[in-house]
Coordinates of C-alpha atoms in Angstrom, one line a residue:
M403 CA -101.3 22.2 79.7
K404 CA -100.0 19.7 77.2
A405 CA -98.3 21.2 74.1
K406 CA -100.0 20.5 70.8
V407 CA -97.5 20.8 67.9
G408 CA -98.5 20.8 64.3
V409 CA -95.9 19.7 61.8
Y410 CA -96.7 20.5 58.2
I411 CA -94.5 19.2 55.4
C412 CA -94.6 21.1 52.1
E413 CA -94.2 18.9 49.0
C414 CA -93.0 22.0 47.0
G415 CA -94.3 20.4 43.8
P416 CA -91.6 17.9 42.8
N417 CA -88.8 19.7 44.5
I418 CA -89.3 17.9 47.8
S419 CA -91.8 15.2 47.2
E420 CA -89.7 13.4 44.5
R421 CA -86.4 13.6 46.5
V422 CA -87.5 12.7 50.0
D423 CA -90.0 10.1 51.2
I424 CA -92.6 12.3 52.9
E425 CA -94.7 9.3 54.1
K426 CA -91.7 7.8 55.8
I427 CA -91.0 11.2 57.5
S428 CA -94.5 11.2 59.0
E429 CA -94.2 7.5 60.1
E430 CA -90.9 8.2 61.8
L431 CA -92.1 11.2 63.7
L432 CA -95.4 9.6 64.8
S433 CA -94.1 6.1 65.7
S434 CA -90.9 7.1 67.5
G435 CA -92.5 7.3 70.9
E436 CA -90.3 10.4 71.7
Y437 CA -93.3 12.8 71.8
D438 CA -95.5 11.1 74.3
D439 CA -95.6 14.3 76.4
V440 CA -96.6 16.3 73.3
E441 CA -99.7 16.0 71.1
L442 CA -98.2 15.8 67.6
V443 CA -100.1 16.3 64.4
V444 CA -98.1 15.6 61.1
K445 CA -99.6 16.3 57.7
N446 CA -98.3 17.2 54.2
Y447 CA -99.6 19.5 51.5
G448 CA -98.7 20.2 47.9
L449 CA -97.7 23.8 48.0
L450 CA -98.2 25.6 51.4
C451 CA -97.0 29.0 50.1
S452 CA -99.8 29.1 47.5
G453 CA -103.1 30.9 48.1
D454 CA -104.9 27.6 48.8
G455 CA -102.0 26.4 50.9
K456 CA -102.1 29.4 53.1
T457 CA -105.9 29.1 53.6
Y458 CA -105.5 25.4 54.4
L459 CA -102.8 26.1 56.9
E460 CA -104.8 28.9 58.6
E461 CA -107.8 26.6 58.9
E462 CA -105.6 23.8 60.3
I463 CA -104.1 26.0 63.0
T464 CA -107.5 27.3 64.1
S465 CA -109.4 23.9 64.1
N466 CA -106.6 22.1 65.9
A467 CA -105.8 24.9 68.4
F468 CA -102.1 24.4 68.0
T469 CA -99.8 25.8 70.7
H470 CA -96.8 25.4 68.4
L471 CA -96.2 25.0 64.7
V472 CA -93.3 23.6 62.6
I473 CA -93.2 24.0 58.8
A474 CA -90.8 21.8 56.9
A475 CA -90.4 23.4 53.5
C476 CA -88.0 25.6 51.6
S477 CA -85.5 28.3 52.8
P478 CA -86.8 30.7 55.4
R479 CA -85.5 33.4 53.2
D480 CA -88.2 32.5 50.7
H481 CA -91.3 32.1 52.8
N482 CA -90.7 32.6 56.5
T483 CA -92.6 35.9 56.4
T484 CA -95.4 34.1 54.4
F485 CA -96.0 31.7 57.3
I486 CA -95.6 34.3 60.0
N487 CA -98.4 36.3 58.3
V488 CA -100.6 33.2 58.3
C489 CA -100.0 32.7 62.0
K490 CA -101.0 36.3 62.6
K491 CA -104.4 35.6 61.2
T492 CA -105.0 33.0 63.9
D493 CA -104.6 32.8 67.7
L494 CA -101.2 31.2 67.4
N495 CA -98.4 33.6 68.4
P496 CA -96.1 33.8 65.3
F497 CA -93.0 33.4 67.5
L498 CA -94.2 29.9 68.5
Y499 CA -93.6 28.8 64.9
K500 CA -90.4 27.4 63.4
M501 CA -89.5 26.8 59.8
V502 CA -87.2 23.9 58.8
N503 CA -85.5 23.9 55.5
I504 CA -85.6 20.4 54.0
R505 CA -85.4 21.5 50.4
E506 CA -82.0 23.3 50.2
H507 CA -80.5 21.4 53.1
C508 CA -81.8 17.9 52.2
A509 CA -83.7 17.4 48.9
W510 CA -81.5 19.4 46.6
I511 CA -78.1 18.4 48.0
I512 CA -78.4 14.7 48.9
P513 CA -78.8 12.5 45.8
D514 CA -79.7 9.4 47.8
K515 CA -83.4 9.6 48.6
D516 CA -83.1 7.4 51.8
K517 CA -80.3 9.5 53.2
A518 CA -82.1 12.7 52.3
T519 CA -85.2 11.4 54.1
E520 CA -83.2 10.5 57.2
K521 CA -81.6 13.9 57.3
A522 CA -85.0 15.6 56.9
V523 CA -86.3 13.7 59.9
Q524 CA -83.4 14.8 62.0
Y525 CA -83.8 18.4 61.1
I526 CA -87.6 18.3 61.7
R527 CA -87.0 16.8 65.1
G528 CA -84.5 19.6 65.9
G529 CA -87.2 22.1 64.9
I530 CA -89.8 20.5 67.1
K531 CA -87.4 20.5 70.0
R532 CA -86.5 24.1 69.5
V533 CA -90.1 25.4 69.0
L534 CA -91.1 24.0 72.4
Y535 CA -88.4 26.2 74.0
Q536 CA -89.5 29.4 72.1
S537 CA -91.4 32.1 74.0
E538 CA -94.2 34.3 72.9
L539 CA -93.1 37.7 71.7
F540 CA -95.4 40.6 71.0
E541 CA -95.0 43.4 68.5
K542 CA -95.4 47.0 69.6
Q543 CA -96.5 49.8 67.4
L544 CA -94.9 53.2 67.7
D545 CA -96.3 56.6 66.7
I546 CA -94.2 58.4 64.1
T547 CA -93.7 61.8 62.5
P548 CA -93.6 61.7 58.6
D549 CA -91.4 64.9 58.4
V550 CA -87.9 64.6 57.0
L551 CA -84.6 66.4 57.6
I552 CA -82.3 66.7 54.6
L553 CA -78.7 67.7 55.2
G554 CA -77.3 69.4 52.1
G555 CA -79.0 71.7 49.6
G556 CA -77.2 70.5 46.4
I557 CA -79.0 68.8 43.5
A558 CA -79.6 65.6 45.4
G559 CA -80.9 67.3 48.5
M560 CA -83.3 69.5 46.4
E561 CA -84.5 66.5 44.4
A562 CA -85.3 64.6 47.5
A563 CA -87.0 67.6 49.1
L564 CA -89.3 68.2 46.1
A565 CA -90.1 64.5 46.0
L566 CA -91.1 64.2 49.6
A567 CA -92.7 67.6 50.5
G568 CA -96.5 67.6 50.7
E569 CA -99.5 68.6 52.7
E570 CA -98.9 65.8 55.2
R571 CA -95.1 65.9 55.2
T572 CA -92.8 68.8 55.9
V573 CA -89.2 68.7 54.7
F574 CA -86.5 70.6 56.6
L575 CA -83.6 71.4 54.2
V576 CA -80.4 72.4 55.9
E577 CA -77.5 73.9 53.9
R578 CA -74.2 75.0 55.4
S579 CA -73.6 77.7 52.8
S580 CA -75.7 80.8 52.0
E581 CA -77.3 79.4 48.9
L582 CA -78.7 76.3 47.4
G583 CA -77.2 74.3 44.5
G584 CA -73.9 73.0 45.8
V585 CA -71.1 72.6 43.2
S586 CA -73.7 72.4 40.5
A587 CA -74.6 76.0 41.1
G588 CA -71.4 77.1 39.4
L589 CA -71.9 75.1 36.2
N590 CA -72.1 76.7 32.8
R591 CA -73.9 73.9 31.1
L592 CA -75.0 70.3 31.7
L593 CA -73.9 67.3 29.7
P594 CA -76.0 66.6 26.6
R595 CA -77.5 63.5 28.2
Q596 CA -78.6 65.7 31.1
G597 CA -80.5 68.2 29.0
G598 CA -77.7 70.6 28.3
E599 CA -79.2 73.8 29.6
V600 CA -78.2 74.7 33.2
N601 CA -81.4 76.8 33.8
K602 CA -82.9 73.5 34.8
L603 CA -80.9 73.7 38.0
S604 CA -82.0 77.3 38.6
S605 CA -85.7 76.2 38.3
Y606 CA -85.0 73.6 40.9
R607 CA -83.8 76.2 43.3
G608 CA -86.9 78.3 42.7
E609 CA -89.2 75.4 43.2
V610 CA -87.6 74.6 46.5
E611 CA -87.5 78.1 47.8
N612 CA -91.2 78.7 46.9
N613 CA -92.5 75.3 48.2
E614 CA -94.5 76.0 51.4
H615 CA -93.9 72.5 52.7
I616 CA -90.1 72.9 52.6
K617 CA -88.5 74.9 55.3
L618 CA -85.0 76.2 54.5
Y619 CA -82.1 76.6 57.0
L620 CA -79.2 78.3 55.2
D621 CA -75.8 78.9 56.8
S622 CA -76.8 76.1 59.2
E623 CA -75.8 72.6 60.2
I624 CA -77.0 69.8 62.5
K625 CA -75.8 70.1 66.1
S626 CA -77.3 67.0 67.7
V627 CA -79.5 64.0 66.9
I628 CA -81.0 61.3 69.0
G629 CA -83.7 58.8 68.3
F630 CA -84.7 56.1 65.8
L631 CA -86.7 55.6 62.6
G632 CA -90.0 57.6 62.9
N633 CA -88.8 59.7 65.9
Y634 CA -85.5 61.6 65.6
E635 CA -85.0 64.7 67.8
V636 CA -82.5 67.0 66.2
T637 CA -81.1 70.4 66.8
I638 CA -80.2 72.8 64.0
G639 CA -77.9 75.8 64.5
S640 CA -75.7 78.3 62.8
G641 CA -72.0 78.7 63.5
D642 CA -70.9 78.5 67.1
E643 CA -74.2 79.5 68.6
E644 CA -75.2 77.3 71.6
E645 CA -78.9 77.4 71.2
G646 CA -80.6 76.2 68.0
V647 CA -83.8 75.1 66.5
E648 CA -85.2 71.8 67.8
L649 CA -87.0 69.6 65.4
V650 CA -88.7 66.2 65.4
V651 CA -88.4 64.2 62.2
G652 CA -89.0 60.6 61.1
A653 CA -85.9 60.3 58.9
V654 CA -82.7 62.0 58.0
I655 CA -81.2 62.2 54.5
V656 CA -77.5 63.0 54.2
A657 CA -76.9 64.8 50.9
T658 CA -73.7 66.7 51.9
G659 CA -72.1 66.3 48.5
F660 CA -68.3 66.5 47.9
K661 CA -65.5 69.0 47.7
L662 CA -62.7 69.6 45.2
P663 CA -59.1 70.0 46.4
E664 CA -56.8 72.8 45.5
I665 CA -54.8 71.6 42.5
N666 CA -51.6 73.3 43.5
G667 CA -51.3 70.8 46.3
L668 CA -51.5 67.7 44.1
P669 CA -48.4 65.6 43.8
G670 CA -46.7 66.1 40.5
F671 CA -48.2 69.5 39.9
D672 CA -45.6 72.3 40.3
F673 CA -46.7 75.7 39.2
S674 CA -47.1 79.3 40.5
E675 CA -50.1 81.6 40.7
K676 CA -48.8 83.3 37.6
D677 CA -48.9 80.2 35.5
E678 CA -52.0 79.5 33.5
V679 CA -53.0 76.4 35.4
H680 CA -56.7 76.2 36.4
S681 CA -59.1 73.7 37.9
S682 CA -62.0 72.5 35.9
I683 CA -64.5 74.1 38.2
E684 CA -62.7 77.5 37.8
I685 CA -63.2 77.2 34.0
E686 CA -66.9 76.3 34.5
R687 CA -67.4 79.4 36.5
M688 CA -65.4 81.5 34.0
M689 CA -67.6 80.3 31.2
A690 CA -70.8 80.8 33.2
T691 CA -70.0 84.4 34.1
D692 CA -67.8 85.7 31.2
R693 CA -69.0 83.3 28.5
K694 CA -65.4 83.2 27.2
L695 CA -62.2 81.3 28.0
A696 CA -59.4 83.8 28.5
M697 CA -56.0 83.9 30.2
R698 CA -55.2 86.3 33.0
N699 CA -54.1 88.9 30.5
G700 CA -57.5 88.7 28.8
E701 CA -56.2 87.0 25.6
E702 CA -57.6 83.9 24.2
P703 CA -55.3 80.8 24.5
K704 CA -54.0 79.2 21.4
S705 CA -53.4 75.8 23.0
V706 CA -55.1 74.1 26.0
A707 CA -54.2 70.9 27.8
L708 CA -57.0 69.1 29.7
V709 CA -55.5 66.9 32.3
H710 CA -57.7 64.1 33.8
C711 CA -57.3 62.1 37.0
G712 CA -55.6 64.8 39.1
G713 CA -54.7 63.1 42.4
R714 CA -56.4 59.8 41.5
S715 CA -53.3 57.7 42.4
E716 CA -53.2 59.2 45.9
R717 CA -56.9 58.8 46.5
G718 CA -57.1 55.3 45.1
Y719 CA -60.4 55.6 43.2
C720 CA -61.9 57.0 40.0
S721 CA -64.2 60.0 40.3
Q722 CA -66.4 58.7 37.4
I723 CA -67.6 62.0 36.1
C724 CA -64.3 63.8 35.2
C725 CA -64.0 62.4 31.7
S726 CA -67.4 63.5 30.7
Y727 CA -67.2 67.0 32.0
M728 CA -63.7 67.5 30.6
M729 CA -65.1 66.6 27.2
K730 CA -67.8 69.2 27.9
I731 CA -65.1 71.8 28.6
A732 CA -63.3 70.8 25.3
G733 CA -66.7 71.5 23.6
Y734 CA -66.8 74.9 25.2
I735 CA -63.4 75.7 23.8
K736 CA -64.2 74.5 20.3
D737 CA -67.4 76.4 20.4
Q738 CA -65.4 79.5 21.1
S739 CA -62.8 78.9 18.4
T740 CA -62.0 75.9 16.2
E741 CA -58.5 77.3 15.9
I742 CA -57.6 76.5 19.6
E743 CA -55.5 73.4 19.9
V744 CA -57.1 71.1 22.6
V745 CA -55.4 68.0 23.9
E746 CA -57.0 65.8 26.6
Y747 CA -54.6 63.7 28.8
F748 CA -56.2 60.7 30.3
R749 CA -55.2 57.6 32.2
D750 CA -58.4 55.6 31.6
L751 CA -61.5 56.9 29.9
C752 CA -64.6 56.4 32.1
L753 CA -67.7 56.5 29.9
P754 CA -70.3 54.6 32.0
Y755 CA -73.5 55.8 30.2
K756 CA -74.6 54.6 26.8
E757 CA -74.7 58.2 25.5
D758 CA -71.1 58.9 26.6
Q759 CA -69.5 57.1 23.7
K760 CA -71.4 59.2 21.2
F761 CA -70.4 62.3 23.0
Y762 CA -66.7 61.2 22.9
D763 CA -66.9 60.6 19.2
E764 CA -68.5 64.0 18.6
I765 CA -65.8 65.8 20.6
A766 CA -63.0 63.8 18.9
A767 CA -64.4 64.7 15.5
R768 CA -64.1 68.4 16.4
G769 CA -60.4 68.1 16.4
V770 CA -59.8 67.4 20.1
E771 CA -56.8 65.0 20.6
F772 CA -56.9 62.3 23.3
R773 CA -53.6 61.1 24.7
R774 CA -53.4 58.3 27.1
F775 CA -50.7 58.5 29.8
G776 CA -49.1 56.1 32.3
K777 CA -47.4 58.9 34.3
L778 CA -47.9 62.7 34.1
E779 CA -46.5 65.8 35.7
V780 CA -47.4 69.5 35.3
D781 CA -44.5 71.8 35.4
G782 CA -45.7 75.4 35.0
A783 CA -47.8 75.4 31.9
S784 CA -45.9 72.4 30.5
V785 CA -47.2 68.8 30.6
V786 CA -44.6 66.1 30.9
S787 CA -46.2 62.7 30.1
T788 CA -45.1 59.2 29.7
G789 CA -47.2 57.2 27.2
M790 CA -48.3 53.6 27.5
D791 CA -45.3 52.7 25.4
G792 CA -42.9 54.2 27.9
A793 CA -42.0 57.2 25.6
E794 CA -41.7 60.5 27.4
S795 CA -42.8 63.8 25.9
K796 CA -43.0 67.4 27.1
Q797 CA -45.2 70.0 25.6
E798 CA -45.9 73.6 26.6
Y799 CA -49.4 75.1 26.4
D800 CA -50.9 78.5 26.9
M801 CA -53.3 77.0 29.4
V802 CA -53.6 73.8 31.5
I803 CA -56.9 72.7 33.0
V804 CA -56.9 70.0 35.6
A805 CA -59.8 67.8 36.8
P806 CA -59.0 66.9 40.4
A807 CA -60.4 63.9 42.3
M808 CA -63.7 64.4 44.2
L809 CA -63.2 64.3 47.9
P810 CA -65.6 63.9 50.9
A811 CA -67.2 67.1 51.9
E812 CA -65.9 69.1 54.8
G813 CA -67.1 67.8 58.1
T814 CA -68.0 64.3 56.8
E815 CA -66.1 62.5 59.6
A816 CA -67.7 64.6 62.3
L817 CA -71.1 64.1 60.9
A818 CA -70.6 60.4 60.7
G819 CA -69.8 60.3 64.4
L820 CA -72.8 62.4 65.2
L821 CA -75.2 60.2 63.2
E822 CA -73.4 57.0 64.2
I823 CA -73.0 55.8 60.7
P824 CA -69.8 54.3 59.2
L825 CA -67.4 55.8 56.7
H826 CA -66.0 53.9 53.7
E827 CA -62.2 53.6 53.5
T828 CA -62.3 56.4 50.9
G829 CA -63.7 58.8 53.5
F830 CA -67.2 59.0 52.0
F831 CA -70.3 57.7 53.9
E832 CA -70.8 53.9 53.5
E833 CA -74.1 52.4 52.4
E834 CA -75.5 49.4 54.3
H835 CA -75.1 47.1 51.2
Q836 CA -73.9 48.1 47.7
S837 CA -76.6 46.1 45.9
T838 CA -79.5 45.5 48.2
N839 CA -79.6 48.7 50.2
A840 CA -77.5 51.3 48.3
I841 CA -79.2 54.3 49.9
G842 CA -79.5 53.0 53.5
T843 CA -77.1 52.9 56.4
T844 CA -76.7 50.7 59.4
T845 CA -79.0 53.0 61.2
D846 CA -82.6 52.7 60.2
G847 CA -84.1 56.0 59.1
I848 CA -80.8 57.6 58.0
F849 CA -80.1 57.6 54.3
I850 CA -77.2 58.7 52.1
I851 CA -77.6 60.0 48.6
G852 CA -75.7 61.8 45.9
A853 CA -71.9 62.4 46.2
A854 CA -72.0 62.1 50.0
Q855 CA -71.8 58.4 49.3
G856 CA -69.0 58.6 46.8
P857 CA -68.1 60.2 43.4
R858 CA -71.3 60.6 41.5
G859 CA -72.8 62.8 38.8
I860 CA -76.0 64.8 38.6
S861 CA -78.1 62.1 36.9
S862 CA -77.1 59.4 39.4
S863 CA -77.5 61.7 42.4
M864 CA -81.1 62.6 41.3
L865 CA -81.9 58.9 40.9
F866 CA -80.6 58.1 44.4
A867 CA -82.6 61.0 45.8
Q868 CA -85.7 59.7 44.2
A869 CA -85.0 56.2 45.6
S870 CA -84.6 57.6 49.1
A871 CA -87.8 59.5 48.8
G872 CA -89.6 56.3 47.7
R873 CA -88.2 54.4 50.6
I874 CA -89.3 57.0 53.1
S875 CA -92.7 57.4 51.6
T876 CA -93.4 53.7 52.2
Q877 CA -91.9 53.5 55.6
L878 CA -93.2 56.7 57.1
I879 CA -96.8 56.9 56.0
P880 CA -98.7 59.9 57.6
G881 CA -101.2 58.7 60.2
Q882 CA -99.8 55.2 60.4
K883 CA -97.5 53.6 63.0
I884 CA -94.4 51.5 62.6
T885 CA -93.6 48.1 64.1
P886 CA -89.9 47.8 65.3
E887 CA -88.0 44.6 65.4
V888 CA -89.1 42.2 68.1
K889 CA -86.2 39.7 68.1
V890 CA -83.9 42.1 69.9
S891 CA -81.1 41.8 72.4
E892 CA -81.7 42.1 76.1
I893 CA -79.3 42.5 79.0
L894 CA -79.6 40.6 82.3
E895 CA -78.9 43.2 84.9
A896 CA -77.6 40.8 87.4
Y897 CA -74.7 39.7 85.1
C898 CA -73.8 43.0 83.5
T899 CA -70.4 44.3 84.8
G900 CA -70.6 47.7 82.9
C901 CA -67.5 47.0 80.8
L902 CA -69.1 48.9 77.8
T903 CA -67.9 46.3 75.3
C904 CA -71.4 46.0 73.9
L905 CA -71.5 49.8 73.2
E906 CA -68.4 49.5 71.1
V907 CA -69.6 46.7 68.9
C908 CA -73.2 47.8 68.4
S909 CA -73.6 48.8 64.7
Y910 CA -76.9 50.5 65.3
G911 CA -76.2 52.7 68.4
A912 CA -78.9 50.8 70.2
I913 CA -77.2 50.4 73.5
Y914 CA -76.5 53.1 76.1
F915 CA -75.0 53.1 79.6
D916 CA -77.2 53.8 82.6
D917 CA -74.9 55.7 85.0
D918 CA -77.3 55.4 87.9
R919 CA -77.4 51.6 87.7
A920 CA -73.9 51.2 86.2
I921 CA -75.2 48.8 83.5
S922 CA -75.7 48.8 79.8
V923 CA -79.3 49.1 78.5
V924 CA -80.8 48.1 75.1
N925 CA -83.1 50.6 73.3
E926 CA -85.4 48.0 71.8
A927 CA -86.8 50.6 69.3
V928 CA -83.4 50.9 67.7
C929 CA -82.0 47.3 68.1
R930 CA -82.1 45.1 65.1
G931 CA -81.1 41.8 66.8
C932 CA -77.9 41.3 64.8
G933 CA -76.2 39.6 67.8
N934 CA -72.9 41.5 67.8
C935 CA -73.3 42.4 71.4
F936 CA -74.3 38.8 72.4
G937 CA -71.1 37.4 70.9
S938 CA -68.9 39.9 72.5
C939 CA -70.2 40.1 76.1
P940 CA -67.5 38.7 78.4
S941 CA -69.9 38.1 81.4
G942 CA -72.7 36.4 79.5
A943 CA -75.2 39.1 80.4
L944 CA -76.6 39.5 76.9
R945 CA -79.0 37.3 74.9
T946 CA -81.1 37.8 71.8
K947 CA -84.8 37.1 72.1
H948 CA -85.9 34.1 69.9
F949 CA -82.2 33.1 69.6
T950 CA -81.3 32.1 73.1
N951 CA -78.5 29.7 74.0
T952 CA -81.1 27.2 75.2
Q953 CA -83.2 27.3 72.0
L954 CA -80.1 26.9 69.8
M955 CA -78.5 24.2 71.8
K956 CA -81.7 22.1 72.0
E957 CA -82.3 22.3 68.2
V958 CA -78.7 21.4 67.3
A959 CA -78.4 18.6 69.9
E960 CA -81.6 17.0 68.7
A961 CA -80.7 17.3 65.0
V962 CA -77.4 15.6 65.5
R963 CA -78.4 13.0 68.2
E964 CA -77.7 9.5 67.1
R965 CA -80.6 7.0 67.3

């Protein structure tokens, strides 16, 4: 059967039509004599991505019974999906369509109209050549479970659980400790911009515990996981027990939070257990239980130093929230007695929210002194600091309170290996992209929120939790199916030597080794067609559907061929 190829050139308003000669493009393609073995139809339209344009294109595909389609228009990043959806409304397989970018690659970057036109003709010829070597691909729909597993019962985990749980979706909330709340459970008060009263967090715990669509697993952790978006088989267990609870979920949210180091192990901090040196979380708990700041002898301190950035130099990052909560502690102290001298030692003040500056001004107005340091050591209850001018000073206090750097939670590295998701150089879980997918990972269906992703406060953690819930709610709709990527990698069994290189470079954990056949196999439901394995295979056994060597070579060779 003779191929019938439709070539449609979008004028894109003046963007293309005023910078390339569209009529000349049509003449060149139809009069070249290079397509005698192909029935070629070449037309142009004002704006193919418009509603009328899409209707026109759909009618043209149907009435002409095209076997292949080439669209010469803008960047595929803008409208490739648009034209794929048009093809889906017709009998034309959408993978027998090719989009050629003559706007960004020709019209917008080549000032000479004749040269821009010549280049556009070359690119379109390359597109025609390639599309003739493309093969039909067919999408498969997979059944899913809308249920979700959340690892971590802190504020982020609870927020996500409450946002997702419903009649058609069960949330399994797994917490390693014996109670919900995480670090926030020990707080005395929230920041003013967070509402102030800590009973808000207590109400969250109550809502989670009483929600019939949330199943709690306390003193538990994940033991195994296998699967993909929509279908993860996981095992939950306690301690060292071999058997556990097996669950099937559609997505996994990692909300494991953070930990705080012991301050007596920080470089530059030399004190004994008898010295009145405490961590910030110890003071929070003291205020939450005793409602009073007191030294070990029960007396009220007359002077207190609040030291920011404990261990920051060694960790190499700012924990973001320390400045705000140290000012909150200064407020506790001044609420207790205005006579207590309070000095805050800071390297750089981090006040990221618009309300934070006002909070700083209010605390400073209450008599709290802020001293910036370049270098600082704690010797017993004495603070030795070097100012920004190089001057060194030593001052003794009745009490020293230290804000240590936030660290990745215990077991983060092991969990990353289990879930096959990467870690950032700081040791926290790494998001797929900081701007475009800040809650996702390289594995579809596994999300990271809260301080598991890096130092983050309560407000930000809750926002990220809501974002993950929104993403999951749109991806895993109860009663509906999902369509995995079609342009995936495949392994030619005859060429595979079983070297396992592809398993090492696969970012998605989509390749496994078949011991019986001694070859690697691609799980097409997990593969995203990134091409890492294709580029690394030493035997040439791998190829990516829709991006084969033949297709790419034919397109490039035709685009650069001299005439």
